[in-house]
């Protein structure tokens, strides 16, 4: 997941060499060992132990060797493993990273398994779409997370607002009403481009258009400009910096002061807020980012992870069995409830109904999207032209002119070199 908001190579590689990161041979009795790389923080130690124990009990001829990886430097490490054939049999990757790895030609095509055994028709689009390259499914959705609105229930009540808004128009009205009540209606930083992306998609626009694998920046379309216009309306009602993103300063700390009514963030941010200000315990609520109509919430950026199998995996067939278990109903339910994630299928959204924040996230996830499925998108984010574009519009520059300039920069970054 990015930011991995949303992600030491030398030390990791050295440790890997000592431990033997490649295939671990069987014991001579027909047992196969599947080496799995999972990312730090994606699953608790307890989940990994429970899954390993139960999977091995049901698959007497397969042993799991699960190795936790750091996000820092993982791109180079995975790419090297795919090329060498000496890496693991199964790898967790960020959903928007699949295209980059697929470009190397080192991934196993899992299209047959995804259709036959994994019920792909119900997958969340924000996980499934970036895992699909040129019609082939290389990434199998594992879990998702996306932004919701976290709000202060006491401030809403004090302003006479009895329920969360379900439309953009009502959201704008309620936020203005919160301001009139003497509180800050919303904190929204000027360069929160993930949130902007959702507004652009909700209007029918795109960050970039694709044609036969070639991408062209599309921030200057009328739909994309409408999305930016709504972002500006909302940001104008708050007091966030126009030239910084949500991490500068950390918006959780701003909200924790107790006088800000709303922020847009993943539900897990609530734990950071409560750590800073325990007096807010019991006062935090969550609702999906409102859409243009009450019929459906806004589109949102989906972060999360997919599972990939190297084409040169020593035991790819056994790795497929592990993927089928991790992506199946039982362990999707277990992971979602353990980690407060959205499970990989829309039909499983109900398993998190007991958690207000995750339930709100699951509603939005049904309309989740990922960034353009270009292997060069990581280069875009390294020097993201969307951020200065947002600042230019928020500080009064002409939106159409700024959008054209940003679109040209996006196109230049996305050219396949």
Short mmCIF file of C-alpha atoms in Angstrom, two decimals:
data_model
loop_
_atom_site.label_atom_id
_atom_site.label_comp_id
_atom_site.label_asym_id
_atom_site.label_seq_id
_atom_site.Cartn_x
_atom_site.Cartn_y
_atom_site.Cartn_z
CA UNK A 1 0.00 0.00 0.00
CA UNK A 2 1.24 3.47 -0.83
CA UNK A 3 3.14 5.52 1.77
CA UNK A 4 3.06 2.62 1.96
CA UNK A 5 -0.61 6.23 2.76
CA UNK A 6 -0.32 3.54 -0.16
CA UNK A 7 5.86 1.93 0.67
CA UNK A 8 18.29 -2.02 4.10
CA UNK A 9 18.53 -3.54 0.79
CA UNK A 10 22.22 -4.55 1.45
CA UNK A 11 21.47 -5.87 4.91
CA UNK A 12 18.41 -7.72 3.71
CA UNK A 13 20.28 -9.37 0.88
CA UNK A 14 23.11 -10.39 3.19
CA UNK A 15 20.66 -11.89 5.68
CA UNK A 16 18.87 -13.58 2.83
CA UNK A 17 22.06 -15.20 1.60
CA UNK A 18 22.88 -16.53 5.08
CA UNK A 19 19.38 -17.95 5.55
CA UNK A 20 19.01 -19.26 2.02
CA UNK A 21 16.12 -17.27 0.56
CA UNK A 22 15.50 -19.61 -2.31
CA UNK A 23 13.73 -22.94 -2.41
CA UNK A 24 14.17 -25.15 0.61
CA UNK A 25 14.29 -28.77 -0.57
CA UNK A 26 11.99 -31.37 0.86
CA UNK A 27 12.93 -33.76 3.61
CA UNK A 28 13.21 -36.74 1.31
CA UNK A 29 9.76 -38.01 2.25
CA UNK A 30 7.96 -36.10 -0.51
CA UNK A 31 7.35 -32.96 1.56
CA UNK A 32 7.60 -29.69 -0.39
CA UNK A 33 8.58 -26.38 1.19
CA UNK A 34 6.98 -23.17 -0.09
CA UNK A 35 8.91 -20.01 0.74
CA UNK A 36 6.61 -17.01 1.25
CA UNK A 37 7.58 -13.35 1.49
CA UNK A 38 5.06 -11.24 3.40
CA UNK A 39 5.54 -7.55 4.12
CA UNK A 40 6.12 -6.18 7.59
CA UNK A 41 2.90 -5.02 9.20
CA UNK A 42 0.57 -6.70 6.72
CA UNK A 43 -0.36 -9.58 9.01
CA UNK A 44 0.16 -10.10 12.72
CA UNK A 45 2.46 -12.79 14.05
CA UNK A 46 -0.60 -14.54 15.45
CA UNK A 47 -2.32 -14.62 12.06
CA UNK A 48 0.79 -16.01 10.35
CA UNK A 49 1.17 -18.73 13.00
CA UNK A 50 -2.50 -19.73 12.83
CA UNK A 51 -2.52 -19.83 9.05
CA UNK A 52 0.73 -21.81 8.85
CA UNK A 53 -0.41 -24.36 11.41
CA UNK A 54 -3.82 -24.97 9.85
CA UNK A 55 -2.55 -24.96 6.26
CA UNK A 56 0.16 -27.50 7.03
CA UNK A 57 -2.34 -29.68 8.90
CA UNK A 58 -4.53 -29.79 5.82
CA UNK A 59 -1.63 -30.19 3.37
CA UNK A 60 0.60 -32.88 4.84
CA UNK A 61 3.04 -32.70 1.93
CA UNK A 62 3.59 -28.90 2.07
CA UNK A 63 5.58 -26.92 4.62
CA UNK A 64 5.56 -23.11 4.75
CA UNK A 65 8.61 -20.95 5.31
CA UNK A 66 7.19 -17.45 5.86
CA UNK A 67 9.72 -14.63 5.82
CA UNK A 68 8.78 -11.06 6.74
CA UNK A 69 10.22 -8.35 4.50
CA UNK A 70 10.74 -4.61 5.00
CA UNK A 71 9.09 -2.21 2.53
CA UNK A 72 12.29 -0.22 2.16
CA UNK A 73 14.23 -1.52 -0.83
CA UNK A 74 11.72 -4.25 -1.61
CA UNK A 75 11.32 -3.26 -5.27
CA UNK A 76 14.93 -4.04 -6.17
CA UNK A 77 14.87 -7.19 -4.06
CA UNK A 78 11.76 -8.60 -5.72
CA UNK A 79 12.98 -7.69 -9.20
CA UNK A 80 16.29 -9.46 -8.53
CA UNK A 81 14.48 -12.55 -7.24
CA UNK A 82 12.24 -12.70 -10.29
CA UNK A 83 15.22 -12.53 -12.64
CA UNK A 84 17.43 -14.99 -10.81
CA UNK A 85 14.93 -17.70 -10.02
CA UNK A 86 16.55 -18.08 -6.60
CA UNK A 87 13.83 -16.23 -4.72
CA UNK A 88 10.65 -17.28 -2.93
CA UNK A 89 7.69 -19.17 -4.35
CA UNK A 90 5.08 -16.61 -3.30
CA UNK A 91 5.41 -12.85 -2.74
CA UNK A 92 3.12 -10.18 -1.31
CA UNK A 93 3.43 -6.92 -3.28
CA UNK A 94 1.67 -3.58 -3.21
CA UNK A 95 -1.32 -3.65 -5.56
CA UNK A 96 0.06 -0.83 -7.71
CA UNK A 97 3.46 -2.56 -8.04
CA UNK A 98 2.24 -5.56 -10.07
CA UNK A 99 2.64 -3.82 -13.44
CA UNK A 100 6.27 -2.99 -12.66
CA UNK A 101 7.06 -6.62 -11.84
CA UNK A 102 5.03 -7.98 -14.76
CA UNK A 103 7.10 -5.87 -17.13
CA UNK A 104 10.09 -8.06 -16.26
CA UNK A 105 8.28 -11.07 -17.66
CA UNK A 106 8.99 -13.00 -14.46
CA UNK A 107 5.46 -13.58 -13.16
CA UNK A 108 3.29 -16.67 -13.43
CA UNK A 109 0.00 -16.15 -15.27
CA UNK A 110 -2.74 -16.98 -12.75
CA UNK A 111 -5.71 -16.26 -15.00
CA UNK A 112 -6.98 -19.84 -14.96
CA UNK A 113 -6.81 -20.11 -11.17
CA UNK A 114 -8.42 -16.70 -10.68
CA UNK A 115 -11.45 -17.65 -12.74
CA UNK A 116 -11.76 -21.31 -11.81
CA UNK A 117 -11.01 -21.41 -8.09
CA UNK A 118 -10.93 -17.89 -6.67
CA UNK A 119 -14.21 -16.27 -7.75
CA UNK A 120 -12.63 -13.32 -9.52
CA UNK A 121 -15.96 -11.77 -10.53
CA UNK A 122 -16.44 -10.53 -6.95
CA UNK A 123 -12.97 -9.10 -6.39
CA UNK A 124 -12.53 -5.48 -5.41
CA UNK A 125 -11.64 -3.57 -8.57
CA UNK A 126 -8.94 -1.56 -6.82
CA UNK A 127 -7.03 -4.80 -6.18
CA UNK A 128 -7.99 -6.89 -9.19
CA UNK A 129 -7.49 -4.31 -11.93
CA UNK A 130 -3.85 -3.47 -11.17
CA UNK A 131 -3.14 -7.21 -10.95
CA UNK A 132 -4.33 -7.69 -14.54
CA UNK A 133 -1.92 -6.87 -17.35
CA UNK A 134 -2.96 -7.21 -21.00
CA UNK A 135 -5.79 -9.54 -20.03
CA UNK A 136 -3.66 -11.84 -17.87
CA UNK A 137 -4.14 -11.98 -14.09
CA UNK A 138 -0.72 -11.90 -12.43
CA UNK A 139 -1.73 -10.45 -9.04
CA UNK A 140 -4.30 -12.14 -6.82
CA UNK A 141 -6.05 -9.66 -4.46
CA UNK A 142 -5.23 -10.18 -0.81
CA UNK A 143 -6.47 -7.20 1.23
CA UNK A 144 -7.49 -3.58 0.81
CA UNK A 145 -7.57 -0.30 2.71
CA UNK A 146 -8.92 3.09 1.67
CA UNK A 147 -9.80 6.47 3.06
CA UNK A 148 -12.97 7.38 4.94
CA UNK A 149 -14.02 10.49 6.85
CA UNK A 150 -13.09 10.37 10.53
CA UNK A 151 -15.22 12.81 12.50
CA UNK A 152 -15.68 14.14 16.02
CA UNK A 153 -19.20 13.15 17.13
CA UNK A 154 -19.31 15.79 19.88
CA UNK A 155 -18.56 18.60 17.43
CA UNK A 156 -21.20 17.33 15.01
CA UNK A 157 -23.82 17.26 17.78
CA UNK A 158 -22.82 20.73 18.99
CA UNK A 159 -23.39 22.04 15.46
CA UNK A 160 -26.83 20.40 15.29
CA UNK A 161 -25.78 17.72 12.77
CA UNK A 162 -27.52 14.48 13.68
CA UNK A 163 -26.14 12.12 11.04
CA UNK A 164 -23.20 11.96 8.64
CA UNK A 165 -23.76 13.40 5.15
CA UNK A 166 -24.42 11.05 2.24
CA UNK A 167 -23.97 13.49 -0.66
CA UNK A 168 -21.31 15.99 -1.60
CA UNK A 169 -23.78 18.87 -1.40
CA UNK A 170 -24.79 17.93 2.14
CA UNK A 171 -21.14 17.44 3.08
CA UNK A 172 -20.27 20.96 1.96
CA UNK A 173 -23.31 22.34 3.81
CA UNK A 174 -22.50 20.46 7.03
CA UNK A 175 -18.84 21.48 6.93
CA UNK A 176 -19.83 25.12 6.59
CA UNK A 177 -22.25 24.68 9.49
CA UNK A 178 -19.45 23.25 11.63
CA UNK A 179 -17.33 26.31 10.86
CA UNK A 180 -20.18 28.62 11.92
CA UNK A 181 -20.39 26.77 15.22
CA UNK A 182 -16.92 28.04 16.05
CA UNK A 183 -14.99 24.92 15.18
CA UNK A 184 -12.86 23.96 12.19
CA UNK A 185 -15.18 22.02 9.92
CA UNK A 186 -12.46 19.99 8.22
CA UNK A 187 -8.69 19.73 7.99
CA UNK A 188 -7.66 18.99 4.39
CA UNK A 189 -4.10 19.54 3.22
CA UNK A 190 -3.64 21.09 -0.20
CA UNK A 191 -1.69 18.22 -1.76
CA UNK A 192 -3.69 15.16 -0.67
CA UNK A 193 -3.66 13.77 -4.20
CA UNK A 194 -5.07 10.38 -3.21
CA UNK A 195 -8.27 12.08 -2.06
CA UNK A 196 -8.31 14.24 -5.19
CA UNK A 197 -8.02 11.10 -7.33
CA UNK A 198 -11.28 9.81 -5.89
CA UNK A 199 -13.09 13.05 -6.74
CA UNK A 200 -11.71 12.94 -10.30
CA UNK A 201 -12.86 9.33 -10.77
CA UNK A 202 -16.23 10.18 -9.26
CA UNK A 203 -16.67 12.79 -12.00
CA UNK A 204 -15.78 10.25 -14.68
CA UNK A 205 -12.24 11.54 -15.20
CA UNK A 206 -8.85 9.84 -15.12
CA UNK A 207 -5.37 10.71 -13.94
CA UNK A 208 -4.03 9.36 -17.23
CA UNK A 209 -5.62 7.81 -20.31
CA UNK A 210 -4.32 4.54 -21.74
CA UNK A 211 -4.19 3.52 -25.39
CA UNK A 212 -2.47 0.28 -26.39
CA UNK A 213 -0.17 0.48 -23.39
CA UNK A 214 0.69 4.15 -23.85
CA UNK A 215 -0.37 6.62 -21.16
CA UNK A 216 -1.23 10.30 -21.54
CA UNK A 217 -1.86 12.69 -18.65
CA UNK A 218 -5.57 13.52 -18.36
CA UNK A 219 -5.80 16.09 -15.57
CA UNK A 220 -6.94 18.67 -18.12
CA UNK A 221 -10.17 16.87 -19.05
CA UNK A 222 -13.38 18.64 -18.02
CA UNK A 223 -14.26 15.79 -15.68
CA UNK A 224 -10.87 15.92 -13.95
CA UNK A 225 -11.10 19.70 -13.57
CA UNK A 226 -14.56 19.28 -11.97
CA UNK A 227 -12.99 16.89 -9.47
CA UNK A 228 -10.33 19.48 -8.64
CA UNK A 229 -13.01 22.16 -8.30
CA UNK A 230 -14.83 20.11 -5.66
CA UNK A 231 -11.57 19.51 -3.82
CA UNK A 232 -11.03 23.27 -3.76
CA UNK A 233 -14.53 23.91 -2.38
CA UNK A 234 -13.90 21.48 0.45
CA UNK A 235 -10.35 22.63 1.16
CA UNK A 236 -11.47 26.27 1.27
CA UNK A 237 -13.73 25.35 4.20
CA UNK A 238 -10.77 24.12 6.24
CA UNK A 239 -7.44 25.45 7.40
CA UNK A 240 -4.91 23.12 5.87
CA UNK A 241 -1.67 24.13 4.16
CA UNK A 242 -2.09 24.62 0.42
CA UNK A 243 1.51 23.68 -0.38
CA UNK A 244 1.92 20.45 1.62
CA UNK A 245 0.37 17.00 1.87
CA UNK A 246 -1.45 15.30 4.75
CA UNK A 247 1.81 14.19 6.37
CA UNK A 248 3.25 17.73 6.74
CA UNK A 249 2.14 18.18 9.43
CA UNK A 250 0.64 14.82 10.29
CA UNK A 251 -3.09 15.38 10.12
CA UNK A 252 -3.74 12.94 12.98
CA UNK A 253 -1.94 15.33 15.32
CA UNK A 254 -3.99 18.28 14.07
CA UNK A 255 -7.25 16.39 14.60
CA UNK A 256 -6.13 15.25 18.07
CA UNK A 257 -6.28 18.84 19.32
CA UNK A 258 -10.03 18.33 19.60
CA UNK A 259 -11.24 21.41 17.70
CA UNK A 260 -11.23 19.89 14.18
CA UNK A 261 -14.43 18.14 13.14
CA UNK A 262 -13.24 15.99 10.20
CA UNK A 263 -10.25 14.56 8.39
CA UNK A 264 -10.01 12.16 5.44
CA UNK A 265 -7.83 9.18 6.34
CA UNK A 266 -7.72 5.41 6.71
CA UNK A 267 -9.63 4.27 9.83
CA UNK A 268 -6.45 3.07 11.51
CA UNK A 269 -5.48 6.74 11.92
CA UNK A 270 -7.95 6.82 14.80
CA UNK A 271 -5.49 4.83 16.93
CA UNK A 272 -2.83 7.49 16.39
CA UNK A 273 -5.33 10.19 17.30
CA UNK A 274 -6.33 8.45 20.52
CA UNK A 275 -2.72 7.89 21.48
CA UNK A 276 -2.16 11.65 21.22
CA UNK A 277 -5.42 12.56 22.95
CA UNK A 278 -7.06 9.74 24.98
CA UNK A 279 -9.90 12.10 25.92
CA UNK A 280 -11.33 11.59 22.42
CA UNK A 281 -12.07 7.94 23.18
CA UNK A 282 -15.69 7.17 22.31
CA UNK A 283 -16.06 10.43 20.38
CA UNK A 284 -14.75 9.35 16.99
CA UNK A 285 -17.03 8.25 14.15
CA UNK A 286 -16.49 7.14 10.57
CA UNK A 287 -18.41 7.47 7.32
CA UNK A 288 -17.67 6.74 3.65
CA UNK A 289 -16.53 9.73 1.59
CA UNK A 290 -19.83 11.03 0.15
CA UNK A 291 -20.53 10.78 -3.55
CA UNK A 292 -22.43 13.03 -5.91
CA UNK A 293 -25.68 11.28 -4.99
CA UNK A 294 -26.83 9.31 -1.96
CA UNK A 295 -27.07 6.17 -4.09
CA UNK A 296 -23.35 5.47 -3.88
CA UNK A 297 -20.30 6.87 -2.09
CA UNK A 298 -17.39 8.58 -3.78
CA UNK A 299 -14.82 6.58 -5.68
CA UNK A 300 -11.68 6.16 -3.59
CA UNK A 301 -8.06 5.22 -4.06
CA UNK A 302 -7.53 1.62 -2.93
CA UNK A 303 -4.28 0.68 -1.31
CA UNK A 304 -3.46 -2.86 -0.34
CA UNK A 305 -1.65 -5.95 -1.49
CA UNK A 306 -1.75 -8.62 -4.16
CA UNK A 307 -0.07 -12.02 -4.15
CA UNK A 308 2.22 -12.98 -7.03
CA UNK A 309 4.05 -16.18 -7.94
CA UNK A 310 7.38 -15.98 -9.79
CA UNK A 311 7.40 -17.78 -13.10
CA UNK A 312 10.62 -19.46 -11.96
CA UNK A 313 9.22 -20.53 -8.56
CA UNK A 314 10.66 -23.87 -7.50
CA UNK A 315 7.19 -25.14 -6.65
CA UNK A 316 4.65 -22.87 -8.27
CA UNK A 317 1.85 -25.43 -8.06
CA UNK A 318 2.19 -25.69 -4.30
CA UNK A 319 2.37 -21.88 -4.10
CA UNK A 320 -0.96 -21.72 -5.95
CA UNK A 321 -2.49 -23.83 -3.16
CA UNK A 322 -1.21 -21.33 -0.59
CA UNK A 323 -2.67 -18.43 -2.59
CA UNK A 324 -6.03 -20.18 -2.86
CA UNK A 325 -6.13 -20.51 0.93
CA UNK A 326 -5.02 -16.94 1.68
CA UNK A 327 -7.47 -15.51 -0.86
CA UNK A 328 -10.34 -17.76 0.17
CA UNK A 329 -13.29 -16.95 2.42
CA UNK A 330 -12.00 -18.42 5.69
CA UNK A 331 -8.64 -16.68 5.79
CA UNK A 332 -9.94 -13.49 4.20
CA UNK A 333 -12.44 -13.26 7.06
CA UNK A 334 -9.75 -13.99 9.62
CA UNK A 335 -7.33 -11.42 8.16
CA UNK A 336 -9.98 -8.70 7.85
CA UNK A 337 -11.11 -9.10 11.45
CA UNK A 338 -7.59 -9.41 12.82
CA UNK A 339 -6.08 -6.46 10.96
CA UNK A 340 -9.18 -4.29 10.29
CA UNK A 341 -8.75 -4.63 6.54
CA UNK A 342 -11.32 -4.82 3.77
CA UNK A 343 -11.44 -8.39 2.42
CA UNK A 344 -10.73 -8.98 -1.25
CA UNK A 345 -14.34 -9.57 -2.37
CA UNK A 346 -17.36 -7.30 -2.27
CA UNK A 347 -19.42 -10.30 -1.13
CA UNK A 348 -17.30 -10.53 2.04
CA UNK A 349 -17.82 -6.91 3.13
CA UNK A 350 -20.27 -7.98 5.83
CA UNK A 351 -17.62 -9.82 7.84
CA UNK A 352 -16.35 -6.48 9.22
CA UNK A 353 -19.74 -5.01 10.15
CA UNK A 354 -18.85 -5.08 13.85
CA UNK A 355 -16.07 -2.52 13.32
CA UNK A 356 -17.46 0.95 12.47
CA UNK A 357 -14.33 2.22 10.76
CA UNK A 358 -13.65 -0.89 8.70
CA UNK A 359 -17.32 -1.18 7.74
CA UNK A 360 -17.26 2.40 6.41
CA UNK A 361 -14.07 1.57 4.55
CA UNK A 362 -15.66 -1.51 2.98
CA UNK A 363 -18.56 0.56 1.63
CA UNK A 364 -16.13 2.85 -0.16
CA UNK A 365 -13.93 -0.04 -1.33
CA UNK A 366 -16.69 -1.29 -3.60
CA UNK A 367 -15.97 1.84 -5.70
CA UNK A 368 -12.22 1.67 -5.19
CA UNK A 369 -9.70 2.36 -7.92
CA UNK A 370 -5.94 2.16 -8.28
CA UNK A 371 -3.50 4.48 -9.99
CA UNK A 372 -2.87 4.06 -13.75
CA UNK A 373 -1.59 0.56 -14.42
CA UNK A 374 1.71 1.70 -15.89
CA UNK A 375 5.02 0.13 -14.86
CA UNK A 376 6.35 3.69 -14.73
CA UNK A 377 3.85 5.01 -12.18
CA UNK A 378 6.45 4.69 -9.43
CA UNK A 379 8.54 7.27 -11.33
CA UNK A 380 5.55 9.62 -11.31
CA UNK A 381 5.22 9.43 -7.55
CA UNK A 382 8.92 10.11 -7.05
CA UNK A 383 8.39 13.67 -8.34
CA UNK A 384 4.63 13.89 -8.45
CA UNK A 385 3.34 16.68 -10.75
CA UNK A 386 -0.17 16.35 -9.31
CA UNK A 387 0.90 17.96 -6.03
CA UNK A 388 2.16 21.32 -7.36
CA UNK A 389 -0.84 21.39 -9.71
CA UNK A 390 -3.16 21.23 -6.72
CA UNK A 391 -1.29 24.02 -4.95
CA UNK A 392 -1.46 26.22 -8.05
CA UNK A 393 -5.24 25.85 -8.29
CA UNK A 394 -5.78 26.33 -4.55
CA UNK A 395 -3.75 29.53 -4.59
CA UNK A 396 -5.81 31.07 -7.38
CA UNK A 397 -4.07 30.12 -10.62
CA UNK A 398 -6.21 29.22 -13.62
CA UNK A 399 -7.25 25.57 -13.26
CA UNK A 400 -7.28 24.77 -16.99
CA UNK A 401 -3.79 26.20 -17.57
CA UNK A 402 -2.35 24.45 -14.50
CA UNK A 403 -4.01 21.17 -15.48
CA UNK A 404 -2.54 21.24 -18.99
CA UNK A 405 0.94 21.79 -17.61
CA UNK A 406 0.56 18.96 -15.09
CA UNK A 407 -0.84 16.63 -17.74
CA UNK A 408 2.18 17.26 -19.98
CA UNK A 409 4.49 16.41 -17.09
CA UNK A 410 2.53 13.22 -16.40
CA UNK A 411 2.79 12.20 -20.04
CA UNK A 412 6.55 12.81 -20.04
CA UNK A 413 6.99 10.64 -16.92
CA UNK A 414 4.84 7.82 -18.29
CA UNK A 415 6.65 7.47 -21.60
CA UNK A 416 8.12 3.98 -21.78
CA UNK A 417 11.87 4.47 -21.94
#
